[in-house]
Amino acid sequence: MPDRPTLPRLRAAVQECRGCELYRDATQGVMGDGDPDADLVLLGEQPGDQEDRAGAPFVGPAGHVLDDALADAGIAPERVFRTNVVKHFRWSGTREKRRIHHSPKQQHVAACRPWLDAELRLLRPQGVVLLGGTAGKALYGASFKVGECRGRRLAWPEDRPVDAPPAWVLATTHPSAVLRARDQRQETYDGLVADLRLAVGWLSR
């Protein structure tokens, strides 16, 4: 961890992270990206196959869904900061040359906590949107469930000290859930957009 972290220094330093075994099979560490002065931070699970290759978060299929949902909710995609709780891609096996996502374990989330905390201390958003259960558990503990917290204005957790705590946190589904929904894809997408519209309303207060 750099002595005086900045976002560029964190991106460089994470390439040397050996806090867990995930670095061995990943192409690179992937820190957050976007507007460092953004009012809204989007927090997901981990980089995927395309993110691991590109070195940037949310550039694959789920990222395209997220960009569409942001635009439909009235949020300029370039005006947010995107990041993940885990900074290396965990995968198992391949399908048509694409490495198959394998959800990170709690030990991986814990190993990445210093990187996420350092990132969040450099950002001063009004709000944070949790994209999926892994992000929620990383902030609020193992008992967190998206379904129970979705649509509620959550307080920033006291055990994540930052200089300027976000005014609120909102939980919603990960955009990859839209891709997996198949028969209910439009309904799942509409739910994501509706949650993001809540964030728009809270940002304007």
mmCIF file with all atom_site columns, C-alpha atoms in Angstrom:
data_model
loop_
_atom_site.group_PDB
_atom_site.id
_atom_site.type_symbol
_atom_site.label_atom_id
_atom_site.label_alt_id
_atom_site.label_comp_id
_atom_site.label_asym_id
_atom_site.label_entity_id
_atom_site.label_seq_id
_atom_site.pdbx_PDB_ins_code
_atom_site.Cartn_x
_atom_site.Cartn_y
_atom_site.Cartn_z
_atom_site.occupancy
_atom_site.B_iso_or_equiv
_atom_site.pdbx_formal_charge
_atom_site.auth_seq_id
_atom_site.auth_comp_id
_atom_site.auth_asym_id
_atom_site.auth_atom_id
_atom_site.pdbx_PDB_model_num
ATOM 1   C CA . MET A 1 1   ? 0.000   0.000   0.000   1.00 0.00 ? 1   MET A CA 1
ATOM 2   C CA . PRO A 1 2   ? 1.493   3.393   -0.951  1.00 0.00 ? 2   PRO A CA 1
ATOM 3   C CA . ASP A 1 3   ? 2.463   5.705   1.917   1.00 0.00 ? 3   ASP A CA 1
ATOM 4   C CA . ARG A 1 4   ? 0.504   8.602   0.411   1.00 0.00 ? 4   ARG A CA 1
ATOM 5   C CA . PRO A 1 5   ? -2.175  6.936   -1.715  1.00 0.00 ? 5   PRO A CA 1
ATOM 6   C CA . THR A 1 6   ? -3.644  8.511   -4.803  1.00 0.00 ? 6   THR A CA 1
ATOM 7   C CA . LEU A 1 7   ? -5.863  6.726   -7.292  1.00 0.00 ? 7   LEU A CA 1
ATOM 8   C CA . PRO A 1 8   ? -3.005  6.329   -9.829  1.00 0.00 ? 8   PRO A CA 1
ATOM 9   C CA . ARG A 1 9   ? -0.641  5.085   -7.103  1.00 0.00 ? 9   ARG A CA 1
ATOM 10  C CA . LEU A 1 10  ? -3.206  2.539   -5.942  1.00 0.00 ? 10  LEU A CA 1
ATOM 11  C CA . ARG A 1 11  ? -3.642  1.248   -9.505  1.00 0.00 ? 11  ARG A CA 1
ATOM 12  C CA . ALA A 1 12  ? 0.103   0.760   -9.791  1.00 0.00 ? 12  ALA A CA 1
ATOM 13  C CA . ALA A 1 13  ? 0.559   -0.737  -6.327  1.00 0.00 ? 13  ALA A CA 1
ATOM 14  C CA . VAL A 1 14  ? -2.255  -3.294  -6.591  1.00 0.00 ? 14  VAL A CA 1
ATOM 15  C CA . GLN A 1 15  ? -0.247  -5.065  -9.304  1.00 0.00 ? 15  GLN A CA 1
ATOM 16  C CA . GLU A 1 16  ? 2.141   -6.165  -6.556  1.00 0.00 ? 16  GLU A CA 1
ATOM 17  C CA . CYS A 1 17  ? -0.593  -7.357  -4.178  1.00 0.00 ? 17  CYS A CA 1
ATOM 18  C CA . ARG A 1 18  ? -0.065  -10.873 -2.805  1.00 0.00 ? 18  ARG A CA 1
ATOM 19  C CA . GLY A 1 19  ? -2.725  -10.712 -0.114  1.00 0.00 ? 19  GLY A CA 1
ATOM 20  C CA . CYS A 1 20  ? -4.456  -13.832 -1.450  1.00 0.00 ? 20  CYS A CA 1
ATOM 21  C CA . GLU A 1 21  ? -3.920  -16.386 -4.197  1.00 0.00 ? 21  GLU A CA 1
ATOM 22  C CA . LEU A 1 22  ? -6.139  -14.753 -6.835  1.00 0.00 ? 22  LEU A CA 1
ATOM 23  C CA . TYR A 1 23  ? -3.260  -12.788 -8.351  1.00 0.00 ? 23  TYR A CA 1
ATOM 24  C CA . ARG A 1 24  ? -1.741  -16.037 -9.651  1.00 0.00 ? 24  ARG A CA 1
ATOM 25  C CA . ASP A 1 25  ? -4.460  -16.673 -12.258 1.00 0.00 ? 25  ASP A CA 1
ATOM 26  C CA . ALA A 1 26  ? -5.454  -13.075 -12.971 1.00 0.00 ? 26  ALA A CA 1
ATOM 27  C CA . THR A 1 27  ? -3.927  -10.953 -15.703 1.00 0.00 ? 27  THR A CA 1
ATOM 28  C CA . GLN A 1 28  ? -3.732  -7.905  -13.444 1.00 0.00 ? 28  GLN A CA 1
ATOM 29  C CA . GLY A 1 29  ? -5.303  -6.151  -10.502 1.00 0.00 ? 29  GLY A CA 1
ATOM 30  C CA . VAL A 1 30  ? -8.225  -3.904  -11.407 1.00 0.00 ? 30  VAL A CA 1
ATOM 31  C CA . MET A 1 31  ? -8.865  -0.835  -9.276  1.00 0.00 ? 31  MET A CA 1
ATOM 32  C CA . GLY A 1 32  ? -11.780 1.545   -9.732  1.00 0.00 ? 32  GLY A CA 1
ATOM 33  C CA . ASP A 1 33  ? -12.168 3.976   -12.589 1.00 0.00 ? 33  ASP A CA 1
ATOM 34  C CA . GLY A 1 34  ? -14.283 6.981   -13.442 1.00 0.00 ? 34  GLY A CA 1
ATOM 35  C CA . ASP A 1 35  ? -14.781 10.517  -12.229 1.00 0.00 ? 35  ASP A CA 1
ATOM 36  C CA . PRO A 1 36  ? -12.801 10.971  -8.977  1.00 0.00 ? 36  PRO A CA 1
ATOM 37  C CA . ASP A 1 37  ? -15.157 13.837  -8.069  1.00 0.00 ? 37  ASP A CA 1
ATOM 38  C CA . ALA A 1 38  ? -18.277 11.798  -8.749  1.00 0.00 ? 38  ALA A CA 1
ATOM 39  C CA . ASP A 1 39  ? -21.294 12.193  -6.481  1.00 0.00 ? 39  ASP A CA 1
ATOM 40  C CA . LEU A 1 40  ? -22.064 8.504   -6.982  1.00 0.00 ? 40  LEU A CA 1
ATOM 41  C CA . VAL A 1 41  ? -19.857 5.439   -6.473  1.00 0.00 ? 41  VAL A CA 1
ATOM 42  C CA . LEU A 1 42  ? -21.001 2.098   -7.898  1.00 0.00 ? 42  LEU A CA 1
ATOM 43  C CA . LEU A 1 43  ? -19.587 -0.848  -5.961  1.00 0.00 ? 43  LEU A CA 1
ATOM 44  C CA . GLY A 1 44  ? -19.654 -4.311  -7.522  1.00 0.00 ? 44  GLY A CA 1
ATOM 45  C CA . GLU A 1 45  ? -18.166 -7.722  -6.809  1.00 0.00 ? 45  GLU A CA 1
ATOM 46  C CA . GLN A 1 46  ? -15.003 -8.358  -8.827  1.00 0.00 ? 46  GLN A CA 1
ATOM 47  C CA . PRO A 1 47  ? -13.600 -7.826  -12.334 1.00 0.00 ? 47  PRO A CA 1
ATOM 48  C CA . GLY A 1 48  ? -14.783 -10.270 -14.963 1.00 0.00 ? 48  GLY A CA 1
ATOM 49  C CA . ASP A 1 49  ? -13.013 -11.815 -17.944 1.00 0.00 ? 49  ASP A CA 1
ATOM 50  C CA . GLN A 1 50  ? -12.956 -8.654  -20.085 1.00 0.00 ? 50  GLN A CA 1
ATOM 51  C CA . GLU A 1 51  ? -12.220 -6.384  -17.129 1.00 0.00 ? 51  GLU A CA 1
ATOM 52  C CA . ASP A 1 52  ? -9.255  -8.551  -16.188 1.00 0.00 ? 52  ASP A CA 1
ATOM 53  C CA . ARG A 1 53  ? -7.841  -8.272  -19.700 1.00 0.00 ? 53  ARG A CA 1
ATOM 54  C CA . ALA A 1 54  ? -8.521  -4.539  -20.051 1.00 0.00 ? 54  ALA A CA 1
ATOM 55  C CA . GLY A 1 55  ? -7.523  -3.494  -16.531 1.00 0.00 ? 55  GLY A CA 1
ATOM 56  C CA . ALA A 1 56  ? -10.710 -1.467  -16.044 1.00 0.00 ? 56  ALA A CA 1
ATOM 57  C CA . PRO A 1 57  ? -13.999 -2.234  -14.229 1.00 0.00 ? 57  PRO A CA 1
ATOM 58  C CA . PHE A 1 58  ? -17.363 -2.792  -15.920 1.00 0.00 ? 58  PHE A CA 1
ATOM 59  C CA . VAL A 1 59  ? -16.204 -2.917  -19.541 1.00 0.00 ? 59  VAL A CA 1
ATOM 60  C CA . GLY A 1 60  ? -17.759 -6.310  -20.339 1.00 0.00 ? 60  GLY A CA 1
ATOM 61  C CA . PRO A 1 61  ? -21.392 -7.341  -20.976 1.00 0.00 ? 61  PRO A CA 1
ATOM 62  C CA . ALA A 1 62  ? -22.548 -6.471  -17.448 1.00 0.00 ? 62  ALA A CA 1
ATOM 63  C CA . GLY A 1 63  ? -20.863 -3.097  -17.776 1.00 0.00 ? 63  GLY A CA 1
ATOM 64  C CA . HIS A 1 64  ? -22.798 -2.382  -20.967 1.00 0.00 ? 64  HIS A CA 1
ATOM 65  C CA . VAL A 1 65  ? -26.035 -3.248  -19.155 1.00 0.00 ? 65  VAL A CA 1
ATOM 66  C CA . LEU A 1 66  ? -25.010 -0.912  -16.355 1.00 0.00 ? 66  LEU A CA 1
ATOM 67  C CA . ASP A 1 67  ? -24.268 1.941   -18.778 1.00 0.00 ? 67  ASP A CA 1
ATOM 68  C CA . ASP A 1 68  ? -27.708 1.509   -20.372 1.00 0.00 ? 68  ASP A CA 1
ATOM 69  C CA . ALA A 1 69  ? -29.408 1.419   -16.967 1.00 0.00 ? 69  ALA A CA 1
ATOM 70  C CA . LEU A 1 70  ? -27.571 4.544   -15.822 1.00 0.00 ? 70  LEU A CA 1
ATOM 71  C CA . ALA A 1 71  ? -28.604 6.408   -18.967 1.00 0.00 ? 71  ALA A CA 1
ATOM 72  C CA . ASP A 1 72  ? -32.233 5.269   -18.632 1.00 0.00 ? 72  ASP A CA 1
ATOM 73  C CA . ALA A 1 73  ? -32.212 6.420   -15.006 1.00 0.00 ? 73  ALA A CA 1
ATOM 74  C CA . GLY A 1 74  ? -30.926 9.850   -16.003 1.00 0.00 ? 74  GLY A CA 1
ATOM 75  C CA . ILE A 1 75  ? -27.362 9.417   -14.790 1.00 0.00 ? 75  ILE A CA 1
ATOM 76  C CA . ALA A 1 76  ? -24.490 10.272  -17.138 1.00 0.00 ? 76  ALA A CA 1
ATOM 77  C CA . PRO A 1 77  ? -22.318 7.107   -17.151 1.00 0.00 ? 77  PRO A CA 1
ATOM 78  C CA . GLU A 1 78  ? -19.135 9.170   -17.310 1.00 0.00 ? 78  GLU A CA 1
ATOM 79  C CA . ARG A 1 79  ? -20.096 11.031  -14.112 1.00 0.00 ? 79  ARG A CA 1
ATOM 80  C CA . VAL A 1 80  ? -19.849 8.043   -11.748 1.00 0.00 ? 80  VAL A CA 1
ATOM 81  C CA . PHE A 1 81  ? -16.961 6.119   -10.227 1.00 0.00 ? 81  PHE A CA 1
ATOM 82  C CA . ARG A 1 82  ? -17.051 2.329   -10.652 1.00 0.00 ? 82  ARG A CA 1
ATOM 83  C CA . THR A 1 83  ? -15.135 -0.129  -8.528  1.00 0.00 ? 83  THR A CA 1
ATOM 84  C CA . ASN A 1 84  ? -15.314 -3.619  -7.008  1.00 0.00 ? 84  ASN A CA 1
ATOM 85  C CA . VAL A 1 85  ? -14.756 -5.039  -3.545  1.00 0.00 ? 85  VAL A CA 1
ATOM 86  C CA . VAL A 1 86  ? -12.333 -7.656  -4.950  1.00 0.00 ? 86  VAL A CA 1
ATOM 87  C CA . LYS A 1 87  ? -9.573  -6.443  -7.240  1.00 0.00 ? 87  LYS A CA 1
ATOM 88  C CA . HIS A 1 88  ? -8.488  -9.687  -8.973  1.00 0.00 ? 88  HIS A CA 1
ATOM 89  C CA . PHE A 1 89  ? -10.606 -11.916 -11.224 1.00 0.00 ? 89  PHE A CA 1
ATOM 90  C CA . ARG A 1 90  ? -11.532 -15.304 -9.755  1.00 0.00 ? 90  ARG A CA 1
ATOM 91  C CA . TRP A 1 91  ? -12.407 -17.811 -12.446 1.00 0.00 ? 91  TRP A CA 1
ATOM 92  C CA . SER A 1 92  ? -12.711 -21.563 -13.020 1.00 0.00 ? 92  SER A CA 1
ATOM 93  C CA . GLY A 1 93  ? -12.543 -23.196 -16.444 1.00 0.00 ? 93  GLY A CA 1
ATOM 94  C CA . THR A 1 94  ? -13.375 -21.722 -19.835 1.00 0.00 ? 94  THR A CA 1
ATOM 95  C CA . ARG A 1 95  ? -16.303 -21.626 -22.260 1.00 0.00 ? 95  ARG A CA 1
ATOM 96  C CA . GLU A 1 96  ? -15.589 -20.683 -25.879 1.00 0.00 ? 96  GLU A CA 1
ATOM 97  C CA . LYS A 1 97  ? -12.253 -19.119 -24.837 1.00 0.00 ? 97  LYS A CA 1
ATOM 98  C CA . ARG A 1 98  ? -13.995 -17.028 -22.170 1.00 0.00 ? 98  ARG A CA 1
ATOM 99  C CA . ARG A 1 99  ? -12.936 -17.677 -18.592 1.00 0.00 ? 99  ARG A CA 1
ATOM 100 C CA . ILE A 1 100 ? -15.903 -18.508 -16.380 1.00 0.00 ? 100 ILE A CA 1
ATOM 101 C CA . HIS A 1 101 ? -16.562 -16.232 -13.403 1.00 0.00 ? 101 HIS A CA 1
ATOM 102 C CA . HIS A 1 102 ? -16.291 -17.882 -9.987  1.00 0.00 ? 102 HIS A CA 1
ATOM 103 C CA . SER A 1 103 ? -17.605 -15.869 -7.054  1.00 0.00 ? 103 SER A CA 1
ATOM 104 C CA . PRO A 1 104 ? -14.957 -14.719 -4.572  1.00 0.00 ? 104 PRO A CA 1
ATOM 105 C CA . LYS A 1 105 ? -14.902 -16.125 -1.049  1.00 0.00 ? 105 LYS A CA 1
ATOM 106 C CA . GLN A 1 106 ? -15.079 -14.073 2.110   1.00 0.00 ? 106 GLN A CA 1
ATOM 107 C CA . GLN A 1 107 ? -11.321 -14.460 2.531   1.00 0.00 ? 107 GLN A CA 1
ATOM 108 C CA . HIS A 1 108 ? -10.797 -12.731 -0.825  1.00 0.00 ? 108 HIS A CA 1
ATOM 109 C CA . VAL A 1 109 ? -13.099 -9.871  0.173   1.00 0.00 ? 109 VAL A CA 1
ATOM 110 C CA . ALA A 1 110 ? -11.205 -9.514  3.458   1.00 0.00 ? 110 ALA A CA 1
ATOM 111 C CA . ALA A 1 111 ? -7.825  -9.545  1.714   1.00 0.00 ? 111 ALA A CA 1
ATOM 112 C CA . CYS A 1 112 ? -8.962  -6.734  -0.592  1.00 0.00 ? 112 CYS A CA 1
ATOM 113 C CA . ARG A 1 113 ? -10.445 -4.576  2.157   1.00 0.00 ? 113 ARG A CA 1
ATOM 114 C CA . PRO A 1 114 ? -7.341  -2.325  2.490   1.00 0.00 ? 114 PRO A CA 1
ATOM 115 C CA . TRP A 1 115 ? -7.498  -1.518  -1.235  1.00 0.00 ? 115 TRP A CA 1
ATOM 116 C CA . LEU A 1 116 ? -11.197 -0.684  -1.144  1.00 0.00 ? 116 LEU A CA 1
ATOM 117 C CA . ASP A 1 117 ? -10.849 1.361   2.044   1.00 0.00 ? 117 ASP A CA 1
ATOM 118 C CA . ALA A 1 118 ? -7.953  3.331   0.537   1.00 0.00 ? 118 ALA A CA 1
ATOM 119 C CA . GLU A 1 119 ? -10.022 3.993   -2.572  1.00 0.00 ? 119 GLU A CA 1
ATOM 120 C CA . LEU A 1 120 ? -13.069 5.132   -0.612  1.00 0.00 ? 120 LEU A CA 1
ATOM 121 C CA . ARG A 1 121 ? -11.002 7.477   1.543   1.00 0.00 ? 121 ARG A CA 1
ATOM 122 C CA . LEU A 1 122 ? -9.931  9.322   -1.624  1.00 0.00 ? 122 LEU A CA 1
ATOM 123 C CA . LEU A 1 123 ? -13.486 9.715   -2.921  1.00 0.00 ? 123 LEU A CA 1
ATOM 124 C CA . ARG A 1 124 ? -16.173 11.986  -1.492  1.00 0.00 ? 124 ARG A CA 1
ATOM 125 C CA . PRO A 1 125 ? -19.441 10.777  -3.036  1.00 0.00 ? 125 PRO A CA 1
ATOM 126 C CA . GLN A 1 126 ? -22.875 11.748  -1.825  1.00 0.00 ? 126 GLN A CA 1
ATOM 127 C CA . GLY A 1 127 ? -24.009 8.164   -2.215  1.00 0.00 ? 127 GLY A CA 1
ATOM 128 C CA . VAL A 1 128 ? -22.858 4.599   -2.884  1.00 0.00 ? 128 VAL A CA 1
ATOM 129 C CA . VAL A 1 129 ? -24.839 2.021   -4.858  1.00 0.00 ? 129 VAL A CA 1
ATOM 130 C CA . LEU A 1 130 ? -24.126 -1.599  -3.927  1.00 0.00 ? 130 LEU A CA 1
ATOM 131 C CA . LEU A 1 131 ? -24.391 -3.826  -6.972  1.00 0.00 ? 131 LEU A CA 1
ATOM 132 C CA . GLY A 1 132 ? -25.230 -7.254  -5.599  1.00 0.00 ? 132 GLY A CA 1
ATOM 133 C CA . GLY A 1 133 ? -24.826 -9.267  -2.427  1.00 0.00 ? 133 GLY A CA 1
ATOM 134 C CA . THR A 1 134 ? -21.034 -9.529  -2.354  1.00 0.00 ? 134 THR A CA 1
ATOM 135 C CA . ALA A 1 135 ? -20.710 -5.748  -2.230  1.00 0.00 ? 135 ALA A CA 1
ATOM 136 C CA . GLY A 1 136 ? -23.351 -5.575  0.480   1.00 0.00 ? 136 GLY A CA 1
ATOM 137 C CA . LYS A 1 137 ? -21.685 -8.226  2.615   1.00 0.00 ? 137 LYS A CA 1
ATOM 138 C CA . ALA A 1 138 ? -18.330 -6.476  2.226   1.00 0.00 ? 138 ALA A CA 1
ATOM 139 C CA . LEU A 1 139 ? -19.765 -3.331  3.859   1.00 0.00 ? 139 LEU A CA 1
ATOM 140 C CA . TYR A 1 140 ? -22.408 -4.685  6.237   1.00 0.00 ? 140 TYR A CA 1
ATOM 141 C CA . GLY A 1 141 ? -21.368 -8.241  7.070   1.00 0.00 ? 141 GLY A CA 1
ATOM 142 C CA . ALA A 1 142 ? -22.352 -11.780 6.160   1.00 0.00 ? 142 ALA A CA 1
ATOM 143 C CA . SER A 1 143 ? -26.021 -11.398 7.123   1.00 0.00 ? 143 SER A CA 1
ATOM 144 C CA . PHE A 1 144 ? -26.638 -8.721  4.473   1.00 0.00 ? 144 PHE A CA 1
ATOM 145 C CA . LYS A 1 145 ? -29.277 -9.603  1.865   1.00 0.00 ? 145 LYS A CA 1
ATOM 146 C CA . VAL A 1 146 ? -30.068 -7.429  -1.126  1.00 0.00 ? 146 VAL A CA 1
ATOM 147 C CA . GLY A 1 147 ? -33.736 -8.401  -1.098  1.00 0.00 ? 147 GLY A CA 1
ATOM 148 C CA . GLU A 1 148 ? -34.198 -7.211  2.486   1.00 0.00 ? 148 GLU A CA 1
ATOM 149 C CA . CYS A 1 149 ? -32.375 -3.907  1.984   1.00 0.00 ? 149 CYS A CA 1
ATOM 150 C CA . ARG A 1 150 ? -33.298 -2.993  -1.565  1.00 0.00 ? 150 ARG A CA 1
ATOM 151 C CA . GLY A 1 151 ? -34.934 0.397   -1.957  1.00 0.00 ? 151 GLY A CA 1
ATOM 152 C CA . ARG A 1 152 ? -34.025 1.509   1.566   1.00 0.00 ? 152 ARG A CA 1
ATOM 153 C CA . ARG A 1 153 ? -31.788 4.451   2.372   1.00 0.00 ? 153 ARG A CA 1
ATOM 154 C CA . LEU A 1 154 ? -28.978 2.824   4.355   1.00 0.00 ? 154 LEU A CA 1
ATOM 155 C CA . ALA A 1 155 ? -26.497 4.619   6.602   1.00 0.00 ? 155 ALA A CA 1
ATOM 156 C CA . TRP A 1 156 ? -22.795 4.355   5.908   1.00 0.00 ? 156 TRP A CA 1
ATOM 157 C CA . PRO A 1 157 ? -21.330 1.609   8.167   1.00 0.00 ? 157 PRO A CA 1
ATOM 158 C CA . GLU A 1 158 ? -19.528 2.972   11.216  1.00 0.00 ? 158 GLU A CA 1
ATOM 159 C CA . ASP A 1 159 ? -16.661 0.487   10.904  1.00 0.00 ? 159 ASP A CA 1
ATOM 160 C CA . ARG A 1 160 ? -15.617 1.914   7.491   1.00 0.00 ? 160 ARG A CA 1
ATOM 161 C CA . PRO A 1 161 ? -14.109 5.249   8.569   1.00 0.00 ? 161 PRO A CA 1
ATOM 162 C CA . VAL A 1 162 ? -13.708 7.844   5.834   1.00 0.00 ? 162 VAL A CA 1
ATOM 163 C CA . ASP A 1 163 ? -13.138 11.605  6.082   1.00 0.00 ? 163 ASP A CA 1
ATOM 164 C CA . ALA A 1 164 ? -16.458 12.407  4.417   1.00 0.00 ? 164 ALA A CA 1
ATOM 165 C CA . PRO A 1 165 ? -18.929 9.516   4.871   1.00 0.00 ? 165 PRO A CA 1
ATOM 166 C CA . PRO A 1 166 ? -21.509 9.194   2.093   1.00 0.00 ? 166 PRO A CA 1
ATOM 167 C CA . ALA A 1 167 ? -24.941 10.470  3.090   1.00 0.00 ? 167 ALA A CA 1
ATOM 168 C CA . TRP A 1 168 ? -26.566 7.201   2.040   1.00 0.00 ? 168 TRP A CA 1
ATOM 169 C CA . VAL A 1 169 ? -26.074 3.743   0.574   1.00 0.00 ? 169 VAL A CA 1
ATOM 170 C CA . LEU A 1 170 ? -28.502 1.988   -1.795  1.00 0.00 ? 170 LEU A CA 1
ATOM 171 C CA . ALA A 1 171 ? -28.555 -1.745  -2.539  1.00 0.00 ? 171 ALA A CA 1
ATOM 172 C CA . THR A 1 172 ? -29.638 -3.187  -5.869  1.00 0.00 ? 172 THR A CA 1
ATOM 173 C CA . THR A 1 173 ? -28.920 -6.198  -8.050  1.00 0.00 ? 173 THR A CA 1
ATOM 174 C CA . HIS A 1 174 ? -25.709 -6.621  -9.990  1.00 0.00 ? 174 HIS A CA 1
ATOM 175 C CA . PRO A 1 175 ? -26.215 -5.887  -13.714 1.00 0.00 ? 175 PRO A CA 1
ATOM 176 C CA . SER A 1 176 ? -25.043 -9.421  -14.486 1.00 0.00 ? 176 SER A CA 1
ATOM 177 C CA . ALA A 1 177 ? -28.367 -10.577 -12.993 1.00 0.00 ? 177 ALA A CA 1
ATOM 178 C CA . VAL A 1 178 ? -30.068 -9.029  -16.020 1.00 0.00 ? 178 VAL A CA 1
ATOM 179 C CA . LEU A 1 179 ? -27.961 -11.175 -18.331 1.00 0.00 ? 179 LEU A CA 1
ATOM 180 C CA . ARG A 1 180 ? -28.807 -14.317 -16.353 1.00 0.00 ? 180 ARG A CA 1
ATOM 181 C CA . ALA A 1 181 ? -32.539 -13.578 -16.077 1.00 0.00 ? 181 ALA A CA 1
ATOM 182 C CA . ARG A 1 182 ? -33.563 -14.822 -19.559 1.00 0.00 ? 182 ARG A CA 1
ATOM 183 C CA . ASP A 1 183 ? -37.381 -15.065 -19.268 1.00 0.00 ? 183 ASP A CA 1
ATOM 184 C CA . GLN A 1 184 ? -37.503 -12.112 -16.842 1.00 0.00 ? 184 GLN A CA 1
ATOM 185 C CA . ARG A 1 185 ? -34.732 -10.041 -18.362 1.00 0.00 ? 185 ARG A CA 1
ATOM 186 C CA . GLN A 1 186 ? -36.821 -6.921  -18.998 1.00 0.00 ? 186 GLN A CA 1
ATOM 187 C CA . GLU A 1 187 ? -38.356 -7.068  -15.534 1.00 0.00 ? 187 GLU A CA 1
ATOM 188 C CA . THR A 1 188 ? -34.936 -7.455  -13.912 1.00 0.00 ? 188 THR A CA 1
ATOM 189 C CA . TYR A 1 189 ? -33.535 -4.601  -15.973 1.00 0.00 ? 189 TYR A CA 1
ATOM 190 C CA . ASP A 1 190 ? -36.486 -2.359  -15.130 1.00 0.00 ? 190 ASP A CA 1
ATOM 191 C CA . GLY A 1 191 ? -35.913 -3.073  -11.443 1.00 0.00 ? 191 GLY A CA 1
ATOM 192 C CA . LEU A 1 192 ? -32.281 -2.011  -11.727 1.00 0.00 ? 192 LEU A CA 1
ATOM 193 C CA . VAL A 1 193 ? -33.275 1.207   -13.488 1.00 0.00 ? 193 VAL A CA 1
ATOM 194 C CA . ALA A 1 194 ? -35.933 1.926   -10.856 1.00 0.00 ? 194 ALA A CA 1
ATOM 195 C CA . ASP A 1 195 ? -33.348 1.564   -8.086  1.00 0.00 ? 195 ASP A CA 1
ATOM 196 C CA . LEU A 1 196 ? -30.947 3.872   -9.881  1.00 0.00 ? 196 LEU A CA 1
ATOM 197 C CA . ARG A 1 197 ? -33.747 6.422   -10.241 1.00 0.00 ? 197 ARG A CA 1
ATOM 198 C CA . LEU A 1 198 ? -34.072 6.351   -6.456  1.00 0.00 ? 198 LEU A CA 1
ATOM 199 C CA . ALA A 1 199 ? -30.389 7.290   -6.304  1.00 0.00 ? 199 ALA A CA 1
ATOM 200 C CA . VAL A 1 200 ? -31.050 10.206  -8.657  1.00 0.00 ? 200 VAL A CA 1
ATOM 201 C CA . GLY A 1 201 ? -33.732 11.504  -6.325  1.00 0.00 ? 201 GLY A CA 1
ATOM 202 C CA . TRP A 1 202 ? -31.512 11.160  -3.284  1.00 0.00 ? 202 TRP A CA 1
ATOM 203 C CA . LEU A 1 203 ? -28.633 12.936  -5.015  1.00 0.00 ? 203 LEU A CA 1
ATOM 204 C CA . SER A 1 204 ? -30.825 15.928  -5.723  1.00 0.00 ? 204 SER A CA 1
ATOM 205 C CA . ARG A 1 205 ? -31.770 16.428  -2.073  1.00 0.00 ? 205 ARG A CA 1
#
